[in-house]
Coordinates of C-alpha atoms in Angstrom, one line a residue:
Chain A
M30 CA -31.6 8.4 2.8
R31 CA -33.5 8.8 6.1
P32 CA -33.1 12.1 7.8
C33 CA -31.7 10.4 10.9
E34 CA -28.8 9.1 8.9
L35 CA -27.5 12.6 8.1
S36 CA -24.5 14.0 9.9
V37 CA -24.8 17.2 11.9
I38 CA -23.4 19.4 9.1
E39 CA -25.4 17.7 6.4
A40 CA -28.6 17.9 8.4
N41 CA -28.2 21.6 9.0
K42 CA -27.5 22.3 5.4
K43 CA -30.3 20.1 4.0
Y44 CA -32.8 21.5 6.6
I45 CA -32.0 25.1 5.6
N46 CA -32.4 24.0 2.0
G47 CA -35.9 22.7 2.8
E48 CA -35.1 19.1 2.1
F49 CA -37.0 17.7 5.2
T50 CA -38.9 19.1 8.1
A51 CA -37.8 19.1 11.7
T52 CA -40.9 17.1 12.5
Q53 CA -39.8 14.4 10.1
M54 CA -36.4 14.3 11.6
V55 CA -37.7 14.0 15.2
N56 CA -40.2 11.3 14.2
D57 CA -37.4 9.4 12.4
C58 CA -35.2 9.6 15.5
I59 CA -38.0 8.5 17.8
A60 CA -38.8 5.6 15.5
I61 CA -35.1 4.5 15.6
A62 CA -35.1 4.9 19.4
K63 CA -38.2 2.7 19.7
E64 CA -36.8 0.1 17.3
N65 CA -33.8 -0.2 19.6
E66 CA -35.4 0.0 23.0
N67 CA -33.5 -3.1 24.1
K68 CA -30.2 -1.1 23.9
N69 CA -31.4 1.1 26.8
A70 CA -29.6 4.1 25.4
I71 CA -32.3 6.8 25.8
I72 CA -34.0 6.7 29.2
E73 CA -36.5 9.5 28.4
I74 CA -37.8 11.0 25.2
F75 CA -38.8 14.5 26.0
D76 CA -42.5 15.0 25.5
D77 CA -42.0 18.4 23.9
A78 CA -39.5 17.3 21.2
L79 CA -42.1 17.3 18.5
E80 CA -43.5 20.7 19.6
V81 CA -40.0 22.2 19.4
A82 CA -39.6 20.7 15.9
E83 CA -42.9 22.2 14.8
A84 CA -41.9 25.6 16.1
L85 CA -38.7 25.3 14.2
D86 CA -40.5 24.4 11.0
N87 CA -42.7 27.5 11.5
K88 CA -39.6 29.6 12.0
R89 CA -38.2 28.3 8.7
A90 CA -41.6 29.0 7.0
S91 CA -41.6 32.5 8.2
G92 CA -38.2 33.2 6.7
E93 CA -36.4 33.8 9.9
K94 CA -32.6 33.2 10.0
L95 CA -31.9 29.6 11.1
G96 CA -29.1 28.5 13.5
K97 CA -26.1 26.3 12.9
L98 CA -28.0 23.4 14.4
A99 CA -31.4 23.9 12.8
G100 CA -32.6 20.4 11.7
V101 CA -30.2 18.6 14.0
V102 CA -31.4 16.2 16.8
V103 CA -29.3 16.1 19.9
T104 CA -29.4 13.8 22.9
I105 CA -27.9 14.7 26.3
K106 CA -26.3 12.6 29.0
D107 CA -28.4 12.4 32.1
N108 CA -25.9 14.5 34.0
I109 CA -26.4 17.6 31.8
L110 CA -29.0 20.1 33.0
Y111 CA -31.9 21.2 30.7
R112 CA -34.4 23.4 32.5
G113 CA -37.7 21.8 33.4
K114 CA -36.4 18.3 32.5
K115 CA -35.3 15.5 34.8
A116 CA -31.6 15.0 35.2
T117 CA -30.9 12.1 37.5
A118 CA -27.2 11.3 36.7
G119 CA -28.4 7.7 36.6
S120 CA -28.8 7.7 40.4
N121 CA -31.5 6.7 42.7
F122 CA -30.5 9.7 44.8
M123 CA -31.6 12.1 42.1
K124 CA -34.4 10.0 40.5
D125 CA -37.0 12.8 40.8
F126 CA -34.6 15.8 40.3
V127 CA -35.8 18.4 37.7
A128 CA -33.2 20.9 36.4
T129 CA -33.8 24.5 37.4
Y130 CA -31.6 25.9 34.7
T131 CA -29.9 24.8 31.4
S132 CA -26.2 24.0 31.2
T133 CA -24.2 26.6 29.2
A134 CA -23.0 24.0 26.6
L135 CA -26.6 22.9 25.9
Q136 CA -27.9 26.5 25.9
K137 CA -25.4 27.4 23.2
M138 CA -26.8 24.5 21.1
L139 CA -30.4 25.6 21.8
D140 CA -29.5 29.1 20.7
E141 CA -28.5 27.5 17.4
D142 CA -31.8 25.8 17.0
A143 CA -30.9 22.3 18.1
I144 CA -33.7 20.0 19.1
V145 CA -33.1 17.9 22.2
L146 CA -34.7 14.5 21.8
G147 CA -34.1 13.1 25.3
R148 CA -31.6 12.1 27.9
T149 CA -29.3 9.2 27.7
N150 CA -28.3 6.4 30.1
M151 CA -25.1 6.6 32.1
D152 CA -23.1 5.0 35.0
E153 CA -24.3 6.5 38.3
F154 CA -22.9 10.0 38.7
A155 CA -20.4 9.0 35.9
C156 CA -18.6 6.6 38.3
G157 CA -17.8 3.9 35.9
S158 CA -16.4 2.9 32.6
D159 CA -18.6 0.0 31.6
G160 CA -22.1 1.6 31.5
E161 CA -23.6 -1.0 33.9
S162 CA -24.1 1.0 37.1
S163 CA -27.2 3.0 36.2
I164 CA -30.5 3.0 38.1
Y165 CA -32.1 2.4 34.7
G166 CA -30.0 -0.7 34.1
A167 CA -27.1 -1.2 31.7
S168 CA -26.9 0.1 28.1
V169 CA -26.2 -2.5 25.5
N170 CA -23.5 -2.1 22.8
A171 CA -24.8 -0.7 19.6
L172 CA -23.0 -3.3 17.5
C173 CA -23.4 -6.4 19.5
D174 CA -26.0 -7.4 22.1
G175 CA -23.5 -9.5 24.1
K176 CA -21.1 -6.6 24.7
I177 CA -21.1 -3.7 27.0
A178 CA -21.7 -0.1 25.8
G179 CA -18.9 1.3 27.9
G180 CA -19.2 4.2 30.2
S181 CA -19.9 6.4 31.7
S182 CA -21.5 8.0 28.6
G183 CA -22.6 4.7 27.2
G184 CA -26.1 5.7 26.4
S185 CA -24.9 8.7 24.4
A186 CA -22.5 6.6 22.4
V187 CA -25.1 4.0 21.5
A188 CA -27.7 6.7 20.7
V189 CA -25.3 8.3 18.2
A190 CA -24.1 5.0 16.7
L191 CA -27.7 3.9 16.1
K192 CA -28.7 7.3 14.7
M193 CA -31.2 8.3 17.4
G194 CA -29.6 11.7 17.0
A195 CA -26.6 13.1 15.1
V196 CA -24.7 14.2 18.2
S197 CA -24.9 13.7 21.9
L198 CA -23.4 15.7 24.7
G199 CA -21.5 13.4 27.0
S200 CA -19.0 14.1 29.7
D201 CA -15.4 12.9 30.2
A202 CA -13.5 13.0 33.5
G203 CA -11.3 9.9 32.8
G204 CA -12.3 8.6 29.4
S205 CA -16.1 8.5 29.9
A206 CA -16.9 9.8 26.5
R207 CA -13.9 8.5 24.5
K208 CA -14.1 4.9 25.6
P209 CA -17.8 4.2 25.0
A210 CA -17.5 6.1 21.7
I211 CA -14.9 3.7 20.3
Y212 CA -16.7 0.6 21.8
N213 CA -19.7 1.6 19.7
G214 CA -17.8 2.7 16.6
V215 CA -18.2 6.5 16.9
C216 CA -16.0 9.5 17.7
A217 CA -15.6 11.7 20.8
I218 CA -13.4 14.5 21.9
K219 CA -12.3 15.4 25.4
P220 CA -11.4 19.0 24.8
T221 CA -8.6 21.0 26.5
Y222 CA -9.8 21.6 30.1
G223 CA -11.6 24.9 30.2
T224 CA -12.7 24.8 26.5
V225 CA -16.3 24.1 27.4
S226 CA -18.1 25.4 30.4
R227 CA -18.9 22.9 33.2
H228 CA -21.8 25.1 34.3
G229 CA -24.9 22.8 34.4
L230 CA -22.8 19.6 34.3
Y231 CA -23.1 17.4 37.4
T232 CA -19.7 17.7 39.0
L233 CA -17.9 14.4 39.4
S234 CA -14.3 15.5 39.8
A235 CA -13.8 19.3 39.3
S236 CA -10.2 19.0 38.2
F237 CA -11.0 16.7 35.3
D238 CA -14.6 17.1 34.2
Q239 CA -15.3 18.3 30.6
V240 CA -18.4 18.3 28.5
S241 CA -17.6 16.1 25.5
P242 CA -19.5 15.8 22.3
I243 CA -19.9 12.4 20.7
A244 CA -20.7 12.1 17.0
R245 CA -20.3 9.8 14.0
S246 CA -17.6 11.9 12.3
V247 CA -14.7 14.1 13.4
K248 CA -16.0 16.9 11.2
D249 CA -19.2 16.9 13.3
L250 CA -17.2 17.0 16.5
A251 CA -15.2 20.0 15.4
Y252 CA -18.4 21.8 14.2
V253 CA -20.3 21.2 17.5
L254 CA -17.3 22.0 19.7
S255 CA -17.0 25.3 17.9
I256 CA -20.6 26.0 19.0
I257 CA -20.4 24.9 22.7
S258 CA -17.0 26.2 23.6
G259 CA -15.9 29.6 24.9
N260 CA -15.8 31.8 28.0
D261 CA -18.5 31.5 30.6
A262 CA -18.8 33.7 33.6
F263 CA -20.3 30.7 35.5
D264 CA -17.1 28.7 35.1
M265 CA -13.9 30.5 36.1
T266 CA -11.8 27.7 34.5
T267 CA -13.1 28.4 31.0
V268 CA -10.9 30.0 28.2
T269 CA -10.9 33.7 27.9
Q270 CA -12.2 33.8 24.2
D271 CA -15.9 34.1 23.7
T272 CA -15.9 32.0 20.6
L273 CA -13.5 29.4 19.1
D274 CA -13.2 27.7 15.7
F275 CA -12.1 24.1 15.6
T276 CA -13.0 23.5 11.9
S277 CA -10.3 25.6 10.2
E278 CA -7.6 22.9 10.1
I279 CA -10.0 20.1 9.0
G280 CA -9.3 18.8 5.5
G281 CA -5.5 19.0 5.4
D282 CA -3.2 16.1 5.1
I283 CA -0.5 14.8 7.6
K284 CA 2.6 15.4 5.4
G285 CA 5.5 16.6 7.6
L286 CA 3.6 16.3 10.9
T287 CA 5.4 14.6 13.7
F288 CA 3.5 11.9 15.6
G289 CA 4.8 11.1 19.1
V290 CA 4.4 7.7 20.5
E291 CA 5.2 7.4 24.2
K292 CA 7.5 4.4 24.6
N293 CA 6.8 3.6 28.2
I294 CA 3.0 3.4 27.6
L295 CA 3.4 1.6 24.3
E296 CA 5.7 -1.0 25.9
K297 CA 2.9 -1.8 28.3
C298 CA 0.4 -2.2 25.4
K299 CA 2.5 -5.0 23.8
G300 CA 0.7 -8.3 23.7
S301 CA -2.7 -6.6 23.7
N302 CA -5.2 -7.1 20.8
V303 CA -5.0 -3.6 19.7
Y304 CA -1.2 -3.5 19.5
P305 CA -0.6 -5.0 16.0
E306 CA -3.4 -2.8 14.6
F307 CA -1.8 0.3 16.2
I308 CA 1.6 -0.6 14.6
K309 CA -0.1 -0.9 11.2
L310 CA -1.6 2.5 11.7
L311 CA 1.9 3.9 12.4
D312 CA 3.0 2.4 9.0
F313 CA 0.0 4.2 7.3
I314 CA 1.1 7.5 8.9
K315 CA 4.6 7.1 7.6
E316 CA 3.3 6.1 4.1
N317 CA 1.3 9.4 4.1
G318 CA 4.2 11.6 4.9
G319 CA 3.9 11.7 8.7
I320 CA 7.0 11.3 10.9
V321 CA 6.6 8.8 13.7
K322 CA 8.9 9.6 16.6
E323 CA 9.3 7.6 19.8
I324 CA 9.2 9.9 22.8
E325 CA 9.6 9.5 26.5
V326 CA 7.5 11.6 28.9
E327 CA 9.0 11.4 32.3
N328 CA 6.7 10.2 35.1
V329 CA 3.8 9.7 32.7
L330 CA 3.0 6.2 34.1
F331 CA 2.1 7.9 37.4
A332 CA -0.9 9.4 35.7
K333 CA -3.3 6.7 36.9
D334 CA -2.1 7.0 40.5
V335 CA -2.6 10.8 40.3
Y336 CA -6.0 10.4 38.8
D337 CA -7.2 7.9 41.4
V338 CA -6.0 10.1 44.3
I339 CA -7.4 13.3 43.0
S340 CA -10.7 12.0 41.5
N341 CA -11.7 10.0 44.6
S342 CA -10.8 12.8 46.9
E343 CA -12.9 15.3 44.9
I344 CA -15.8 12.8 44.8
A345 CA -15.7 12.3 48.5
S346 CA -15.6 16.0 49.2
G347 CA -18.0 17.1 46.5
F348 CA -20.6 14.4 47.2
G349 CA -21.1 15.8 50.6
R350 CA -23.7 18.0 48.9
F351 CA -26.0 14.9 48.6
D352 CA -27.2 15.1 52.2
G353 CA -30.9 14.3 52.0
L354 CA -31.9 17.9 52.5
K355 CA -31.8 19.5 49.1
Y356 CA -32.3 17.1 46.2
T357 CA -35.6 15.2 46.3
T358 CA -34.4 12.2 48.2
Q359 CA -34.8 12.1 52.0
A360 CA -35.0 9.1 54.3
D361 CA -38.0 8.7 56.5
D362 CA -38.2 7.5 60.1
V363 CA -35.0 9.0 61.4
K364 CA -34.2 10.1 64.9
N365 CA -31.8 12.9 64.2
I366 CA -30.0 14.7 61.4
G367 CA -26.9 12.5 61.5
E368 CA -29.2 9.5 60.9
L369 CA -31.0 11.4 58.1
Y370 CA -27.7 12.0 56.3
K371 CA -26.6 8.4 56.6
K372 CA -29.9 6.8 55.7
S373 CA -30.5 9.1 52.8
R374 CA -27.1 8.4 51.4
A375 CA -27.3 4.6 52.1
E376 CA -30.6 4.5 50.2
G377 CA -29.6 6.9 47.5
F378 CA -26.1 5.9 46.4
G379 CA -25.1 2.7 44.6
R380 CA -22.2 0.5 45.5
E381 CA -19.5 2.1 43.3
V382 CA -20.4 5.6 44.4
K383 CA -20.1 4.6 48.1
R384 CA -16.8 2.8 47.3
R385 CA -15.3 5.9 45.8
I386 CA -16.5 8.2 48.6
M387 CA -14.9 5.8 51.1
V388 CA -11.6 5.6 49.2
G389 CA -11.6 9.4 48.7
N390 CA -12.1 10.1 52.4
H391 CA -9.3 7.7 53.2
V392 CA -7.0 9.7 51.0
L393 CA -8.2 12.9 52.5
T394 CA -7.3 11.7 55.9
T395 CA -3.8 10.9 54.7
K396 CA -1.8 14.1 55.3
G397 CA -0.6 15.8 52.2
A398 CA -1.7 13.1 49.8
Y399 CA -4.1 15.2 47.7
Q400 CA -1.8 18.1 47.3
N401 CA 1.2 15.9 46.5
A402 CA -0.9 14.3 43.7
K403 CA -1.8 17.7 42.4
N404 CA 1.9 18.6 42.3
V405 CA 2.8 15.4 40.5
S406 CA 0.0 16.2 38.0
Q407 CA 1.7 19.5 37.3
L408 CA 5.0 17.8 36.8
I409 CA 3.5 15.4 34.2
M410 CA 1.8 18.5 32.6
D411 CA 5.2 20.2 32.4
N412 CA 6.8 17.1 30.9
M413 CA 4.0 16.9 28.3
D414 CA 4.6 20.5 27.4
K415 CA 8.2 19.7 26.8
A416 CA 7.2 16.6 24.7
F417 CA 5.0 18.8 22.5
M418 CA 7.9 21.0 21.6
S419 CA 9.2 18.2 19.4
V420 CA 6.0 16.6 18.1
D421 CA 2.7 17.9 16.6
V422 CA 0.4 15.2 18.0
M423 CA 0.7 12.1 20.1
L424 CA -1.0 8.8 19.4
L425 CA -2.2 6.1 21.8
P426 CA -4.7 3.3 21.6
T427 CA -8.0 4.3 23.4
S428 CA -8.4 0.8 24.8
L429 CA -6.3 -2.4 24.7
S430 CA -9.1 -4.2 23.0
V431 CA -12.7 -4.0 21.6
A432 CA -15.7 -3.6 23.9
P433 CA -15.7 -6.4 26.6
D434 CA -18.5 -9.0 26.8
K435 CA -21.1 -8.2 29.4
G436 CA -19.8 -8.8 32.9
E437 CA -16.2 -8.7 31.8
K438 CA -14.0 -5.8 32.9
Y439 CA -10.5 -4.6 31.9
T440 CA -8.9 -3.8 35.2
C441 CA -5.2 -3.3 34.4
E442 CA -3.7 0.1 35.2
I443 CA -2.5 0.8 31.6
E444 CA -6.0 0.4 30.3
S445 CA -7.1 3.4 32.4
T446 CA -3.8 5.3 31.8
L447 CA -4.5 5.4 28.1
N448 CA -7.5 7.8 28.8
V449 CA -6.9 9.5 32.2
I450 CA -3.6 10.9 30.9
A451 CA -5.6 13.5 28.9
N452 CA -7.6 14.5 32.0
V453 CA -4.6 14.6 34.3
T454 CA -2.6 16.8 31.8
K455 CA -5.7 18.8 30.7
L456 CA -4.8 18.1 27.1
P457 CA -7.3 17.5 24.2
A458 CA -7.8 14.0 23.0
V459 CA -9.9 12.8 20.1
A460 CA -10.9 9.2 20.0
I461 CA -11.8 7.5 16.8
P462 CA -12.5 3.9 15.7
F463 CA -9.7 2.9 13.3
A464 CA -9.7 -0.8 12.8
T465 CA -11.9 -3.8 13.6
N466 CA -11.3 -7.4 14.8
E467 CA -12.6 -10.5 13.1
E468 CA -16.1 -9.9 14.6
K469 CA -16.1 -6.4 13.1
M470 CA -15.9 -4.8 16.6
P471 CA -13.9 -1.5 16.6
Y472 CA -10.6 -0.7 18.0
G473 CA -9.9 2.9 19.0
V474 CA -7.0 5.3 18.7
S475 CA -6.7 8.6 20.5
V476 CA -5.0 11.7 19.0
F477 CA -3.6 14.0 21.6
A478 CA -2.4 17.5 21.0
D479 CA -0.9 20.3 23.1
K480 CA -3.1 22.5 25.3
N481 CA -5.6 24.6 23.2
K482 CA -4.5 22.8 20.0
D483 CA -7.8 20.9 19.8
A484 CA -8.1 21.9 16.2
K485 CA -4.9 20.2 15.4
A486 CA -5.9 17.0 17.1
L487 CA -9.3 17.1 15.3
A488 CA -7.7 17.7 11.9
V489 CA -5.3 14.7 12.3
A490 CA -8.0 12.5 13.7
N491 CA -10.3 13.4 10.8
F492 CA -7.5 12.5 8.3
I493 CA -7.1 9.1 9.9
H494 CA -10.8 8.4 10.2
E495 CA -11.5 9.3 6.6
N496 CA -8.5 7.7 5.0
Y497 CA -7.3 4.7 6.9
K498 CA -8.6 1.6 5.3
G499 CA -8.4 -0.5 8.5
G500 CA -11.1 1.7 10.0
N501 CA -14.7 1.0 10.9
K502 CA -16.4 3.2 8.3
Chain B
M3 CA -6.1 -0.9 59.1
T4 CA -8.3 -2.0 62.0
I5 CA -12.0 -2.3 61.6
E6 CA -12.4 0.6 64.0
E7 CA -10.3 2.9 61.7
I8 CA -12.4 1.9 58.7
K9 CA -15.6 2.6 60.7
K10 CA -14.2 6.1 61.4
I11 CA -13.8 6.7 57.6
A12 CA -17.4 5.4 57.1
E13 CA -18.6 7.8 59.8
L14 CA -16.8 10.7 58.1
S15 CA -18.4 9.6 54.8
M16 CA -21.9 9.6 56.4
L17 CA -22.3 6.0 55.1
E18 CA -23.3 2.8 56.7
F19 CA -21.9 -0.7 55.9
S20 CA -22.1 -4.2 57.2
E21 CA -19.1 -5.6 59.0
E22 CA -18.2 -7.7 55.9
E23 CA -18.4 -4.6 53.7
L24 CA -16.2 -2.7 56.1
A25 CA -13.6 -5.4 56.1
S26 CA -13.5 -5.3 52.2
F27 CA -12.2 -1.7 52.4
N28 CA -9.0 -2.8 54.0
E29 CA -7.6 -4.0 50.7
E30 CA -9.0 -0.9 48.9
F31 CA -7.3 1.4 51.3
K32 CA -4.0 -0.5 51.0
V33 CA -4.0 0.0 47.3
M34 CA -4.5 3.7 47.8
D35 CA -1.8 3.8 50.4
E36 CA 0.6 2.2 47.8
K37 CA -0.4 4.9 45.2
N38 CA 0.2 7.7 47.7
A39 CA 3.6 6.2 48.6
R40 CA 4.6 5.9 44.9
L41 CA 3.6 9.6 44.3
K42 CA 5.4 10.7 47.4
G43 CA 8.5 9.1 46.0
V44 CA 8.4 11.2 42.8
T45 CA 11.1 13.9 42.7
L46 CA 9.2 17.2 42.3
N47 CA 12.2 19.6 42.3
G48 CA 10.0 22.4 43.6
V49 CA 7.2 21.9 41.0
A50 CA 3.8 22.9 42.5
Y51 CA 0.3 22.8 41.1
K52 CA -0.8 25.9 39.2
I53 CA -4.5 26.6 39.6
P54 CA -6.1 27.1 36.2
V55 CA -8.4 30.0 36.9
K56 CA -8.6 33.3 35.0
E57 CA -7.2 36.4 36.5
Y58 CA -9.7 39.3 36.4
E59 CA -8.5 42.9 36.2
E60 CA -11.7 44.4 37.4
L61 CA -14.7 43.4 39.4
R62 CA -18.1 43.0 37.8
E63 CA -20.8 45.6 38.1
D64 CA -22.9 45.2 41.3
E65 CA -26.2 44.9 39.6
V66 CA -29.3 42.8 40.1
K67 CA -29.6 39.8 37.8
P68 CA -32.2 37.0 37.5
S69 CA -31.4 34.1 39.9
S70 CA -32.9 30.7 40.7
D71 CA -36.6 30.6 40.5
R72 CA -38.1 29.9 43.9
V73 CA -41.0 27.8 42.5
D74 CA -38.7 25.7 40.4
T75 CA -36.2 25.2 43.1
L76 CA -38.8 24.1 45.6
K77 CA -39.9 21.4 43.2
N78 CA -36.8 19.5 44.2
A79 CA -37.2 20.0 48.0
P80 CA -37.8 16.6 49.7
K81 CA -39.9 18.5 52.3
K82 CA -41.3 22.0 51.9
D83 CA -44.0 24.5 52.5
S84 CA -45.1 27.2 50.0
I85 CA -41.9 29.2 50.4
S86 CA -39.2 27.2 52.2
F87 CA -37.3 23.9 52.4
I88 CA -38.3 22.2 55.7
L89 CA -35.3 20.9 57.5
P90 CA -35.3 18.4 60.3
K91 CA -34.7 19.5 63.9
V92 CA -31.0 19.9 64.5
V93 CA -30.8 20.9 68.2
E94 CA -32.1 18.2 70.5

C-alpha cells in the first residue's frame, strides 16, 4: 500500500512505528497531485512541505515524542490562514495576500506534527456551491471529469478523494464542505457552531461559518475534530472546554436509537433521484435495530429564507473591509477615495460576490428584515431542540442527486434547505456517501444531532458508512 | 424598484454596474422581498434571537502580548513606505 492511501489514524500509527518516512509520504502525495493536475484541486504545493517532512523525520530519529498527526499530510482550503503562505480565498481581490498569522484550527494540527502540503481551490470567498467561481478556474470531480466538484470546498474534497492528503480543512457556511464531500465520495462534518475556532478563517457569514474537516472515513473526521476543536480566546463563540473528544462513541451499533425523519422536507424530496435510495437506507436502519420516526419541525421550511437573508446581509456588511486600502489590491488612476473603493472592488470581485453584496445591501435597507430573520432562526432552533427530545439523530439526504454535470446547477429551494438547516440551527451534521447510481456516482446522506452531540452524529454516520452495503466504499 | 433605487443600492455597495446589469437586480430584489415577507408572516410569539457568545466572569490581565508583525503586515499593503500604509488623499 502506498503511504498516501493510509487514513489519518493509520498513517499516524504506522509513522510512529517507523513503517515509512514523512519524506516518502509527502513525495507520494505530491506525485498524486501532479498525476491529477487536470482536477485543479490543489492550487499551490507549499515549497517547504518536504523540508517540514525532513524535520519531522529527524524529530522521530532523535526519539522525541511525536504528535497525533505525525506522518499525516493535510491540505487547507484557500480561505484558511497559514502564516507566510498565500491565502487568496479564490479571489482576484486577494490574489497576492500572504497570511500574517496561522488559523487556530490549523495551528492545533501543526502542534500535533501535521504536514501541510498546500492550499486547495474554492469558490471565490466561499460564495458558491458548484466549485466553478474561483480565480484559478473550476475544480473537476474526482470520480468523473464531466462533473463538477461542488463547492465551495471543492478542491479540498477532490484532494482527499484522490489521496493528495488524508484530510483537508474546509469550511462550511451552508453546505460548503458537506456537499462537495459527497459529490466526490468522501465524508465531512459541519460541527456544532462554536466547536472549532473561526480565528484565521476568512469570514463569509459570521453567524454560520465553521471550519469543517473533510476525510475519507468518519473515524478520521472524529479524530481530527478532536484535535482542532475547543475554546479559543480569539473567537468568543467557541465552546468553553479547552479540549473535546469525538471518538468515544465510535464503534457502537444503532440498536434502540431513534432516527428522526422530518416529514415536510422528505415530502419535497419525493421524485428526486436520491429518494428511493434514502428509503432503502431507512429499511437498513430498521433491520439493524434502529427506530425510524417521522417528525415535524415547525417552520423548518423557512430555513432557506432565513439563510439567504442573514448570509447575504452579513456578506454585504462584512465585505466592506475589502476597500482597496489594506489587502494588496488597489485600483490605479482614480480621482478620489470613492472612486478608489469602487474601482478596486469592481476589479477585485467576481460576479457572484458582487451579486451577494447587492442583494445583502438591499436586505439591510429593508427595515427590520435582518433582525426578523435572526428571530425566526431562533424559533427554528427552539423547534429543533424540541424535536431532539424525542429522537437521537435526524437523517436527510445531503443532495437530491449525484454531482451535476459541468454547467448544470440544482437551483430548487429544498436542495439548499437540506444543508443550510444545520447552519441556521447551529447543529452538527455529518455527510457521508451511502449509495451510488448506475454510473457509480455517490449519493449522500447527512446525520444531524442535537447541539454539542457531534460525537453521536459521528458514531451513527460511522456505523452507516462502514456497514451499509449500498455505500460507495 | 426603479433603476434609480437600484443605483442607490449599488452606490451603498461601492460597486459599479452597466445599466443592463442594474436592471437584472430588479428580479433578485423581488425574490428577497418575497423571502422577507414570508419571514415577517411567521408567528414568533415573543421568540428573540439569543447571541451565542460566552459570558466572562472576570476581565483578562492587562499585559503586553505579541501582536501582528509590522513587516509581515506591510507586505500586504497595496501602497506603503518603510513603516506605514500609504492612503490616498481624502480631503479635497
